[in-house]
Short mmCIF file of C-alpha atoms in Angstrom, two decimals:
data_model
loop_
_atom_site.label_atom_id
_atom_site.label_comp_id
_atom_site.label_asym_id
_atom_site.label_seq_id
_atom_site.Cartn_x
_atom_site.Cartn_y
_atom_site.Cartn_z
CA UNK A 151 -5.64 -1.26 -13.16
CA UNK A 152 -7.36 -2.71 -10.08
CA UNK A 153 -5.43 -4.37 -7.24
CA UNK A 154 -6.50 -6.18 -4.08
CA UNK A 155 -4.93 -5.58 -0.70
CA UNK A 156 -5.55 -8.07 2.10
CA UNK A 157 -5.03 -7.30 5.78
CA UNK A 158 -5.34 -10.21 8.23
CA UNK A 159 -5.99 -8.81 11.70
CA UNK A 160 -6.51 -10.48 15.05
CA UNK A 161 -10.26 -10.94 14.66
CA UNK A 162 -10.99 -10.47 10.95
CA UNK A 163 -9.58 -10.14 7.44
CA UNK A 164 -10.19 -7.03 5.37
CA UNK A 165 -10.02 -6.90 1.57
CA UNK A 166 -9.55 -3.51 -0.12
CA UNK A 167 -9.87 -2.93 -3.87
CA UNK A 168 -8.11 0.14 -5.29
CA UNK A 169 -7.80 1.67 -8.75
CA UNK A 170 -4.16 2.51 -9.48
CA UNK A 171 -4.66 5.38 -11.94
CA UNK A 172 -6.80 7.52 -9.63
CA UNK A 173 -6.05 6.09 -6.20
CA UNK A 174 -9.76 5.54 -5.61
CA UNK A 175 -10.91 2.85 -3.19
CA UNK A 176 -13.54 0.91 -5.09
CA UNK A 177 -14.78 -1.27 -2.23
CA UNK A 178 -13.85 -3.02 0.96
CA UNK A 179 -15.19 -6.01 2.84
CA UNK A 180 -14.45 -7.73 6.14
CA UNK A 181 -14.99 -11.28 7.35
CA UNK A 182 -14.34 -12.49 10.88
CA UNK A 183 -12.90 -15.61 12.46
CA UNK A 184 -12.69 -16.99 15.97
CA UNK A 185 -9.89 -16.18 18.40
CA UNK A 186 -9.55 -19.24 20.57
CA UNK A 187 -8.93 -18.51 24.24
CA UNK A 188 -9.01 -20.79 27.29
CA UNK A 189 -10.01 -20.09 30.86
CA UNK A 190 -7.81 -23.01 31.88
CA UNK A 191 -4.81 -21.54 30.02
CA UNK A 192 -5.09 -17.73 29.89
CA UNK A 193 -1.83 -17.47 27.90
CA UNK A 194 -3.30 -19.31 24.91
CA UNK A 195 -4.30 -17.42 21.76
CA UNK A 196 -4.95 -19.62 18.73
CA UNK A 197 -6.64 -19.62 15.32
CA UNK A 198 -7.24 -22.12 12.55
CA UNK A 199 -5.70 -21.74 9.08
CA UNK A 200 -8.93 -23.01 7.50
CA UNK A 201 -10.87 -20.24 9.23
CA UNK A 202 -8.47 -17.63 7.85
CA UNK A 203 -8.81 -18.88 4.29
CA UNK A 204 -12.59 -19.28 4.44
CA UNK A 205 -12.88 -15.70 5.67
CA UNK A 206 -10.54 -14.46 2.93
CA UNK A 207 -12.68 -16.07 0.22
CA UNK A 208 -15.86 -14.57 1.66
CA UNK A 209 -14.37 -11.07 2.01
CA UNK A 210 -12.85 -11.11 -1.48
CA UNK A 211 -16.08 -12.14 -3.17
CA UNK A 212 -18.03 -9.54 -1.19
CA UNK A 213 -15.56 -6.76 -2.07
CA UNK A 214 -15.66 -7.65 -5.78
CA UNK A 215 -19.46 -7.69 -5.71
CA UNK A 216 -19.66 -4.33 -3.89
CA UNK A 217 -17.24 -2.80 -6.41
CA UNK A 218 -19.47 -3.99 -9.25
CA UNK A 219 -16.56 -5.42 -11.22
CA UNK A 220 -15.60 -8.75 -12.72
CA UNK A 221 -12.99 -10.50 -10.56
CA UNK A 222 -10.89 -11.07 -13.67
CA UNK A 223 -10.03 -7.36 -13.61
CA UNK A 224 -7.99 -7.68 -10.39
CA UNK A 225 -4.37 -7.59 -11.55
CA UNK A 226 -2.53 -8.54 -8.34
CA UNK A 227 -3.10 -9.56 -4.75
CA UNK A 228 -0.95 -8.85 -1.67
CA UNK A 229 -1.42 -9.98 1.93
CA UNK A 230 -0.19 -8.68 5.26
CA UNK A 231 -0.84 -10.45 8.56
CA UNK A 232 -0.26 -10.32 12.28
CA UNK A 233 3.03 -11.64 13.59
CA UNK A 234 4.65 -13.52 15.00
CA UNK A 235 1.72 -15.84 14.26
CA UNK A 236 3.17 -19.28 13.63
CA UNK A 237 1.70 -22.52 12.30
CA UNK A 238 3.44 -25.93 12.39
CA UNK A 239 2.89 -27.99 9.24
CA UNK A 240 3.65 -31.43 7.83
CA UNK A 241 5.56 -32.21 4.61
CA UNK A 242 2.46 -31.40 2.55
CA UNK A 243 2.25 -27.98 4.26
CA UNK A 244 -0.92 -29.00 6.07
CA UNK A 245 -1.33 -27.60 9.60
CA UNK A 246 -0.58 -29.95 12.47
CA UNK A 247 -2.41 -27.66 14.90
CA UNK A 248 -3.80 -24.17 15.21
CA UNK A 249 -1.69 -21.06 14.81
CA UNK A 250 0.19 -19.79 17.82
CA UNK A 251 -1.19 -16.29 17.32
CA UNK A 252 0.94 -13.22 18.05
CA UNK A 253 -0.90 -12.80 21.38
CA UNK A 254 -0.22 -16.39 22.47
CA UNK A 255 2.18 -16.10 25.42
CA UNK A 256 2.58 -19.77 26.33
CA UNK A 257 6.23 -19.83 25.20
CA UNK A 258 7.57 -17.50 27.89
CA UNK A 259 9.82 -20.17 29.47
CA UNK A 260 11.26 -21.04 26.07
CA UNK A 261 11.91 -17.39 25.25
CA UNK A 262 13.65 -16.87 28.59
CA UNK A 263 15.96 -19.82 27.89
CA UNK A 264 16.86 -18.48 24.43
CA UNK A 265 17.54 -15.06 25.93
CA UNK A 266 19.64 -16.36 28.81
CA UNK A 267 21.91 -18.51 26.64
CA UNK A 268 22.14 -15.82 23.97
CA UNK A 269 23.28 -13.25 26.50
CA UNK A 270 25.71 -15.66 28.13
CA UNK A 271 27.32 -16.47 24.77
CA UNK A 272 27.16 -12.96 23.31
CA UNK A 273 24.94 -14.05 20.41
CA UNK A 274 25.08 -11.27 17.80
CA UNK A 275 21.64 -12.14 16.45
CA UNK A 276 20.12 -11.39 19.87
CA UNK A 277 21.60 -7.89 19.90
CA UNK A 278 19.75 -7.06 16.67
CA UNK A 279 16.37 -7.84 18.24
CA UNK A 280 16.98 -5.64 21.26
CA UNK A 281 18.84 -8.07 23.52
CA UNK A 282 15.76 -10.02 24.61
CA UNK A 283 14.00 -12.82 22.71
CA UNK A 284 10.25 -12.50 23.10
CA UNK A 285 7.71 -15.14 24.05
CA UNK A 286 5.67 -13.87 21.09
CA UNK A 287 8.31 -14.90 18.52
CA UNK A 288 8.91 -17.87 16.27
CA UNK A 289 11.65 -20.05 17.75
CA UNK A 290 10.09 -19.88 21.23
CA UNK A 291 6.74 -21.01 19.85
CA UNK A 292 8.28 -23.86 17.88
CA UNK A 293 10.08 -25.12 20.96
CA UNK A 294 6.90 -24.90 23.04
CA UNK A 295 5.06 -26.91 20.37
CA UNK A 296 7.75 -29.61 20.23
CA UNK A 297 7.88 -29.91 24.01
CA UNK A 298 4.12 -30.16 24.45
CA UNK A 299 3.20 -32.26 21.39
CA UNK A 300 5.55 -35.27 21.41
CA UNK A 301 3.10 -37.29 19.32
CA UNK A 302 3.41 -34.79 16.44
CA UNK A 303 7.19 -34.37 16.38
CA UNK A 304 7.72 -37.02 13.70
CA UNK A 305 5.24 -35.25 11.40
CA UNK A 306 6.64 -31.77 11.92
CA UNK A 307 8.20 -30.58 8.66
CA UNK A 308 8.50 -26.82 9.14
CA UNK A 309 6.98 -23.75 10.75
CA UNK A 310 5.55 -20.82 8.85
CA UNK A 311 4.66 -17.27 9.69
CA UNK A 312 1.08 -16.42 8.73
CA UNK A 313 2.18 -14.06 5.94
CA UNK A 314 4.28 -16.85 4.40
CA UNK A 315 1.68 -19.56 4.89
CA UNK A 316 -1.10 -17.60 3.20
CA UNK A 317 1.16 -16.75 0.23
CA UNK A 318 2.23 -20.38 -0.16
CA UNK A 319 -1.39 -21.54 0.08
CA UNK A 320 -2.65 -19.06 -2.53
CA UNK A 321 0.20 -19.88 -4.91
CA UNK A 322 -0.12 -23.65 -4.50
CA UNK A 323 3.50 -24.00 -3.34
CA UNK A 324 4.25 -27.47 -1.93
CA UNK A 325 8.06 -27.66 -2.15
CA UNK A 326 9.72 -26.67 1.13
CA UNK A 327 12.72 -25.26 -0.74
CA UNK A 328 10.45 -22.93 -2.74
CA UNK A 329 8.63 -21.50 0.26
CA UNK A 330 8.57 -17.69 0.36
CA UNK A 331 10.05 -16.44 3.62
CA UNK A 332 9.45 -12.79 4.40
CA UNK A 333 12.54 -10.89 5.50
CA UNK A 334 10.16 -8.77 7.58
CA UNK A 335 9.01 -11.81 9.55
CA UNK A 336 12.34 -13.63 9.61
CA UNK A 337 14.36 -10.62 10.67
CA UNK A 338 12.09 -9.31 13.40
CA UNK A 339 10.92 -12.63 14.88
CA UNK A 340 13.45 -15.33 13.90
CA UNK A 341 16.81 -13.51 14.37
CA UNK A 342 17.55 -13.70 10.63
CA UNK A 343 20.38 -11.45 9.43
CA UNK A 344 22.97 -11.32 6.66
CA UNK A 345 25.95 -10.53 8.98
CA UNK A 346 25.78 -13.98 10.59
CA UNK A 347 24.71 -15.86 7.48
CA UNK A 348 20.94 -15.87 7.87
CA UNK A 349 19.33 -17.76 10.73
CA UNK A 350 21.15 -17.92 14.08
CA UNK A 351 23.70 -20.75 14.38
CA UNK A 352 22.22 -24.23 14.58
CA UNK A 353 24.67 -25.28 17.30
CA UNK A 354 23.42 -22.43 19.50
CA UNK A 355 19.80 -23.51 19.05
CA UNK A 356 20.66 -27.13 19.79
CA UNK A 357 22.31 -26.05 23.04
CA UNK A 358 19.05 -24.34 24.03
CA UNK A 359 17.31 -27.71 23.60
CA UNK A 360 18.19 -30.82 21.54
CA UNK A 361 14.61 -30.71 20.23
CA UNK A 362 15.94 -27.90 18.03
CA UNK A 363 18.35 -30.27 16.26
CA UNK A 364 18.00 -29.69 12.50
CA UNK A 365 15.48 -26.89 12.92
CA UNK A 366 17.27 -24.49 10.56
CA UNK A 367 17.24 -27.08 7.76
CA UNK A 368 13.49 -27.32 8.27
CA UNK A 369 13.21 -23.54 7.96
CA UNK A 370 14.63 -23.54 4.44
CA UNK A 371 13.11 -21.42 1.71
CA UNK A 372 13.56 -18.16 -0.20
CA UNK A 373 14.27 -15.35 2.27
CA UNK A 374 13.40 -12.19 0.34
CA UNK A 375 12.03 -8.68 0.72
CA UNK A 376 8.51 -7.72 -0.33
CA UNK A 377 9.53 -6.41 -3.75
CA UNK A 378 9.93 -10.09 -4.70
CA UNK A 379 7.13 -12.26 -6.06
CA UNK A 380 6.11 -15.19 -3.87
CA UNK A 381 4.32 -16.85 -6.79
CA UNK A 382 1.13 -16.62 -8.80
CA UNK A 383 -2.47 -17.32 -7.84
CA UNK A 384 -3.27 -21.01 -8.33
CA UNK A 385 -6.35 -22.13 -10.30
CA UNK A 386 -7.80 -23.70 -7.15
CA UNK A 387 -7.64 -20.47 -5.14
CA UNK A 388 -8.57 -18.30 -8.11
CA UNK A 389 -11.87 -20.15 -8.26
CA UNK A 390 -12.44 -19.83 -4.51
CA UNK A 391 -11.69 -16.11 -4.53
CA UNK A 392 -13.46 -15.33 -7.77
CA UNK A 393 -10.30 -13.95 -9.37
CA UNK A 394 -8.18 -14.71 -12.43
CA UNK A 395 -5.52 -17.42 -12.03
CA UNK A 396 -1.90 -16.48 -12.57
CA UNK A 397 -1.93 -12.97 -11.08
CA UNK A 398 1.24 -12.10 -9.11
CA UNK A 399 1.37 -12.30 -5.33
CA UNK A 400 4.33 -10.51 -3.70
CA UNK A 401 6.04 -11.85 -0.60
CA UNK A 402 3.98 -10.73 2.38
CA UNK A 403 4.87 -8.92 5.58
CA UNK A 404 3.46 -7.87 8.94
CA UNK A 405 0.41 -5.62 9.06
CA UNK A 406 1.99 -2.73 10.95
CA UNK A 407 4.92 -2.50 8.54
CA UNK A 408 2.63 -2.24 5.53
CA UNK A 409 0.20 -0.01 7.41
CA UNK A 410 3.13 2.40 7.83
CA UNK A 411 3.64 2.45 4.06
CA UNK A 412 -0.10 2.89 3.54
CA UNK A 413 -0.03 5.88 5.90
CA UNK A 414 2.54 7.56 3.65
CA UNK A 415 5.61 6.86 5.79
CA UNK A 416 8.93 8.02 4.45
CA UNK A 417 12.44 7.24 5.67
CA UNK A 418 13.03 9.17 8.88
CA UNK A 419 9.39 9.09 9.97
CA UNK A 420 8.21 7.32 13.11
CA UNK A 421 4.82 5.68 12.60
CA UNK A 422 2.62 4.74 15.56
CA UNK A 423 0.14 2.15 14.34
CA UNK A 424 -2.30 2.67 17.21
CA UNK A 425 -4.92 0.00 17.80
CA UNK A 426 -5.57 -2.38 20.67
CA UNK A 427 -1.78 -2.28 21.02
CA UNK A 428 0.71 -0.01 19.25
CA UNK A 429 3.34 -1.13 16.78
CA UNK A 430 5.94 1.55 16.09
CA UNK A 431 7.69 1.43 12.74
CA UNK A 432 10.56 3.54 11.44
CA UNK A 433 12.92 3.36 8.49
CA UNK A 434 16.54 4.24 9.13
CA UNK A 435 19.50 4.36 6.76
CA UNK A 436 21.54 1.37 5.74
CA UNK A 437 24.07 0.66 8.46
CA UNK A 438 21.73 1.63 11.33
CA UNK A 439 23.08 -0.32 14.33
CA UNK A 440 21.31 -2.62 16.79
CA UNK A 441 19.84 -0.70 19.73
CA UNK A 442 19.05 -2.29 23.12
CA UNK A 443 15.34 -2.55 23.79
CA UNK A 444 14.13 -2.17 20.21
CA UNK A 445 12.19 -5.17 18.90
CA UNK A 446 14.26 -5.56 15.78
CA UNK A 447 16.56 -3.68 13.44
CA UNK A 448 16.21 -5.42 10.07
CA UNK A 449 17.54 -4.26 6.69
CA UNK A 450 14.77 -4.38 4.09
CA UNK A 451 11.93 -5.31 6.44
CA UNK A 452 9.73 -2.37 5.43
CA UNK A 453 11.20 -1.14 2.13
CA UNK A 454 14.22 -2.47 0.24
CA UNK A 455 17.25 -0.27 0.70
CA UNK A 456 16.26 0.95 4.16
CA UNK A 457 16.59 -0.52 7.64
CA UNK A 458 13.29 -1.37 9.29
CA UNK A 459 13.07 -0.50 12.99
CA UNK A 460 10.28 -1.93 15.15
CA UNK A 461 9.14 -1.08 18.65
CA UNK A 462 5.78 -1.02 20.38
CA UNK A 463 3.41 -0.89 23.32
CA UNK A 464 1.75 -4.08 24.51
CA UNK A 465 -1.62 -2.41 25.12
CA UNK A 466 -3.01 0.96 24.00
CA UNK A 467 -6.64 0.94 22.88
CA UNK A 468 -7.19 -1.97 25.25
CA UNK A 469 -6.14 0.30 28.13
CA UNK A 470 -8.53 3.08 27.09
CA UNK A 471 -11.38 0.60 26.69
CA UNK A 472 -10.69 -0.96 30.11
CA UNK A 473 -10.80 2.44 31.83
CA UNK A 474 -14.10 3.27 30.10
CA UNK A 475 -15.58 -0.16 30.84
CA UNK A 476 -14.80 0.08 34.55
CA UNK A 477 -16.47 3.50 34.57
CA UNK A 478 -19.57 2.26 32.77
CA UNK A 479 -18.83 4.72 29.98
CA UNK A 480 -17.06 4.86 26.61
CA UNK A 481 -13.76 6.31 25.46
CA UNK A 482 -15.26 9.18 23.46
CA UNK A 483 -17.33 10.39 26.42
CA UNK A 484 -14.39 10.24 28.84
CA UNK A 485 -12.20 12.18 26.40
CA UNK A 486 -14.58 15.13 26.14
CA UNK A 487 -12.85 18.32 27.27
CA UNK A 488 -9.55 16.65 28.16
CA UNK A 489 -7.73 18.80 25.61
CA UNK A 490 -8.38 21.79 27.89
CA UNK A 491 -6.21 20.38 30.67
CA UNK A 492 -2.61 21.65 30.91
CA UNK A 493 0.33 19.24 31.04
CA UNK A 494 -0.22 16.79 33.90
CA UNK A 495 -3.38 18.67 34.76
CA UNK A 496 -5.12 15.63 36.21
CA UNK A 497 -2.38 15.23 38.81
CA UNK A 498 -2.18 11.55 37.90
CA UNK A 499 0.68 9.69 36.24
CA UNK A 500 -0.10 6.36 34.61
CA UNK A 501 2.41 3.71 33.55
CA UNK A 502 0.40 1.76 30.98
CA UNK A 503 1.84 -1.68 31.67
CA UNK A 504 -1.59 -3.36 31.78
CA UNK A 505 -0.22 -6.02 29.41
CA UNK A 506 3.46 -5.61 30.27
CA UNK A 507 6.10 -3.51 28.52
CA UNK A 508 7.15 -4.40 25.00
CA UNK A 509 9.67 -1.59 24.37
CA UNK A 510 12.13 -0.59 25.74
CA UNK A 511 12.08 -2.73 28.87
CA UNK A 512 10.80 -5.91 27.19
CA UNK A 513 9.14 -7.14 30.38
CA UNK A 514 5.89 -9.07 30.26
CA UNK A 515 5.82 -9.36 34.07
CA UNK A 516 5.00 -5.70 34.76
CA UNK A 517 1.58 -4.35 35.73
CA UNK A 518 0.01 -0.92 35.33
CA UNK A 519 0.67 1.78 37.93
CA UNK A 520 -1.34 4.98 38.50
CA UNK A 521 0.14 7.48 40.93
CA UNK A 522 -1.33 10.59 42.55
CA UNK A 523 -4.95 9.59 43.29
CA UNK A 524 -7.15 11.68 45.56
CA UNK A 525 -10.85 11.46 46.47
CA UNK A 526 -11.98 13.85 43.74
CA UNK A 527 -10.40 12.13 40.76
CA UNK A 528 -12.66 10.85 37.99
CA UNK A 529 -12.41 8.24 35.25
CA UNK A 530 -11.84 11.14 32.84
CA UNK A 531 -8.76 12.12 34.84
CA UNK A 532 -7.44 8.58 34.55
CA UNK A 533 -8.10 8.65 30.80
CA UNK A 534 -6.11 11.89 30.48
CA UNK A 535 -3.23 10.36 32.43
CA UNK A 536 -3.38 7.21 30.29
CA UNK A 537 -3.14 9.21 27.04
CA UNK A 538 -0.28 11.30 28.44
CA UNK A 539 1.42 8.12 29.64
CA UNK A 540 1.14 6.56 26.18
CA UNK A 541 2.59 9.68 24.58
CA UNK A 542 5.47 9.89 27.06
CA UNK A 543 6.21 6.20 26.53
CA UNK A 544 6.40 6.92 22.78
CA UNK A 545 8.81 9.76 23.59
CA UNK A 546 11.04 7.30 25.46
CA UNK A 547 10.93 4.97 22.46
CA UNK A 548 11.64 7.84 20.07
CA UNK A 549 14.68 8.84 22.11
CA UNK A 550 15.89 5.24 22.07
CA UNK A 551 15.57 5.10 18.26
CA UNK A 552 17.43 8.39 17.95
CA UNK A 553 20.20 7.01 20.15
CA UNK A 554 21.14 4.78 17.21
CA UNK A 555 22.03 7.87 15.19
CA UNK A 556 18.81 8.35 13.23
CA UNK A 557 17.53 11.84 12.59
CA UNK A 558 13.78 11.48 12.97
CA UNK A 559 11.36 13.61 10.99
CA UNK A 560 7.58 13.40 11.24
CA UNK A 561 5.44 11.50 13.70
CA UNK A 562 2.61 9.67 11.93
CA UNK A 563 -0.32 8.34 13.98
CA UNK A 564 -1.82 5.53 11.91
CA UNK A 565 -4.10 2.64 12.86
CA UNK A 566 -7.77 2.86 13.69
CA UNK A 567 -7.77 4.92 16.91
CA UNK A 568 -6.16 8.26 15.87
CA UNK A 569 -8.87 8.95 13.28
CA UNK A 570 -11.46 8.80 16.06
CA UNK A 571 -9.60 10.62 18.84
CA UNK A 572 -8.32 14.14 18.22
CA UNK A 573 -7.56 14.57 21.92
CA UNK A 574 -5.02 11.76 21.67
CA UNK A 575 -3.38 13.28 18.58
CA UNK A 576 -3.09 16.71 20.17
CA UNK A 577 -1.59 15.38 23.39
CA UNK A 578 0.90 13.32 21.38
CA UNK A 579 1.93 16.45 19.45
CA UNK A 580 2.33 18.40 22.70
CA UNK A 581 4.27 15.68 24.54
CA UNK A 582 6.50 14.79 21.57
CA UNK A 583 6.99 18.47 20.73
CA UNK A 584 6.61 17.98 17.00
CA UNK A 585 3.94 17.74 14.33
CA UNK A 586 1.75 14.64 14.30
CA UNK A 587 0.35 13.62 10.92
CA UNK A 588 -2.87 11.58 10.88
CA UNK A 589 -4.19 9.97 7.67
CA UNK A 590 -7.58 11.48 6.82
CA UNK A 591 -8.98 8.01 6.16
CA UNK A 592 -7.96 4.58 7.38
CA UNK A 593 -4.79 3.32 5.66
CA UNK A 594 -5.53 -0.30 6.65
CA UNK A 595 -5.29 -2.28 3.43
CA UNK A 596 -3.69 0.60 1.52
CA UNK A 597 -0.19 -0.69 2.21
CA UNK A 598 -0.98 -4.11 0.80
CA UNK A 599 -2.57 -2.43 -2.25
CA UNK A 600 0.68 -0.51 -2.76
CA UNK A 601 2.73 -3.71 -2.76
CA UNK A 602 0.21 -5.38 -5.07
CA UNK A 603 0.33 -2.40 -7.45
CA UNK A 604 4.13 -2.51 -7.68
CA UNK A 605 4.00 -6.30 -8.23
CA UNK A 606 1.50 -5.76 -11.07
CA UNK A 607 3.77 -3.18 -12.72
CA UNK A 608 1.42 -0.23 -12.19
CA UNK A 609 4.27 1.74 -10.58
CA UNK A 610 8.05 1.55 -10.87
CA UNK A 611 8.69 2.43 -7.23
CA UNK A 612 6.92 2.20 -3.90
CA UNK A 613 7.30 5.95 -3.46
CA UNK A 614 5.43 6.58 -6.72
CA UNK A 615 2.65 4.24 -5.59
CA UNK A 616 2.39 6.04 -2.25
CA UNK A 617 1.90 9.40 -3.97
CA UNK A 618 -1.21 8.10 -5.74
CA UNK A 619 -2.71 5.60 -3.30
CA UNK A 620 -2.05 7.02 0.19
CA UNK A 621 -4.74 9.20 1.81
CA UNK A 622 -3.94 12.83 2.67
CA UNK A 623 -3.09 13.70 6.26
CA UNK A 624 -4.36 16.08 8.91
CA UNK A 625 -1.63 17.78 10.91
CA UNK A 626 -1.66 18.44 14.67
CA UNK A 627 0.93 20.98 15.83
CA UNK A 628 2.21 21.42 19.40
CA UNK A 629 0.23 24.05 21.27
CA UNK A 630 1.98 27.15 22.54
CA UNK A 631 2.66 27.12 26.23
CA UNK A 632 2.77 23.33 26.72
CA UNK A 633 6.45 22.63 26.13
CA UNK A 634 7.88 23.60 29.52
CA UNK A 635 5.15 21.73 31.37
CA UNK A 636 5.56 18.54 29.37
CA UNK A 637 9.33 18.69 29.70
CA UNK A 638 8.91 18.73 33.49
CA UNK A 639 6.28 15.99 33.41
CA UNK A 640 8.39 13.83 31.10
CA UNK A 641 11.42 14.16 33.39
CA UNK A 642 9.28 12.75 36.20
CA UNK A 643 7.79 10.05 33.98
CA UNK A 644 11.23 8.90 32.86
CA UNK A 645 12.43 8.64 36.46
CA UNK A 646 9.43 6.56 37.50
CA UNK A 647 9.42 4.46 34.30
CA UNK A 648 13.02 3.33 34.69
CA UNK A 649 12.76 3.21 38.47
CA UNK A 650 9.97 0.62 38.42
CA UNK A 651 11.14 -0.99 35.18
CA UNK A 652 14.89 -1.29 35.70
CA UNK A 653 15.43 -0.51 39.37
CA UNK A 654 17.20 2.78 38.72
CA UNK A 655 17.51 5.16 41.66
CA UNK A 656 14.55 7.50 42.06
CA UNK A 657 13.60 9.91 44.86
CA UNK A 658 10.26 8.35 45.75
CA UNK A 659 9.54 10.98 48.38
CA UNK A 660 9.39 13.66 45.68
CA UNK A 661 7.09 11.89 43.22
CA UNK A 662 3.67 12.50 44.79
CA UNK A 663 4.34 16.12 45.78
CA UNK A 664 5.45 16.88 42.22
CA UNK A 665 2.27 15.31 40.88
CA UNK A 666 0.21 17.29 43.42
CA UNK A 667 1.76 20.47 42.02
CA UNK A 668 0.59 19.52 38.55
CA UNK A 669 -2.84 18.76 40.01
CA UNK A 670 -3.12 22.24 41.52
CA UNK A 671 -2.05 23.85 38.28
CA UNK A 672 -4.73 21.85 36.49
CA UNK A 673 -7.39 22.84 39.03
CA UNK A 674 -6.55 26.51 38.53
CA UNK A 675 -6.95 26.15 34.74
CA UNK A 676 -10.40 24.62 35.16
#
């Protein structure tokens, strides 16, 4: 059986075709689309639904052609997307404007109002998304749209996450009541939860702004996990994609959540999907509680029967690329030989807040800090400090997840960057003091193939599908002799991180001398 997995990223869509009996990848194809930015409004990040769908059709036809198969042989199709990427539509489910992409930050005032009132009233739904409602999430973006587009308010029928919009489009769904609504998207970005009856109370939202009156009725639909079928491929879109009409399409989800499954994640693992930013996904047991600072604790958001836990870093690969660009170099060149440095060997400490802090501080107003500079430091030293800083930030996040009572197992470094940067993987293993597993080939698209394969009936369980379809992993183990040094460095990092981020007391007079000591130890090792 052949299945198609679709991964909508920030700049392109990738289609992957896999054979379910052998786990072989038959072909893959990518097609790009424009990310709309504005010099006049640097917080804007938008895309057109038509561009997404045109790119999907092109990538699907190319993948089928490269595989040398007839499109009628594809038995199911599944799509993951970025999020929270939200489009406002009319009663015919036609877009009223471009998507507010996940990286659109225009709704920061709206998010702050939702957070302030939620905290003042003790809103339970807010606790489950870490205690802070983000400017990247659904309700904030809807309110921004309604405030800034008064001429479109009377045509506004509902708002859809990208994963739900693409499923509805492919299935030809036009009835608002029949819309598939991903629990992954609704739980992590729209404060959806069974304990309070689904969406947060309408009267609360109306107190945020009367423009929200009736919003929850407009957000009606089928709120289900990704083992459910959204619908079946319509004849119109079957023709455009070159596939057979009627094949099942499961309810979609966010890319990082399905990337975690494609990387072989099991309950108890922590998966770092490392790209331009990092999305951190874990699966805890049923009954896992809300934890301050985590970006969502949602039953069923990754796999049914387990509690999905999301956290992240607002910039990762973007930070490495910026350091290399300023140095007139590239990341690979700057990383050469860095694995020979001992813990903190550069003498620099970098707080990677170049795009703010997503977890656990949830502060978009922070900026990057590098401490310990002297006249002999190089761009390579800054790169080493940036990688260590990323790893120590992940350690803070891991400790926060564990504070909810979860026993964590493996660390999995997924996404595009770990396969190209062994220095990063080794430093993560050393800093986190546990094995780091890295898929031997990119798992992007594999997760969506797994969900498509289960929808097609090729496997009875997601675990069985993972055993066949997931790539093997390389394992990085902590190096002997690094533990004591990284424990000392992490103690300092934690002091500075929460000192700048939360205003906790920190002995500032000791910070630079302690970094200088690490610098001298590093110089001796060289």
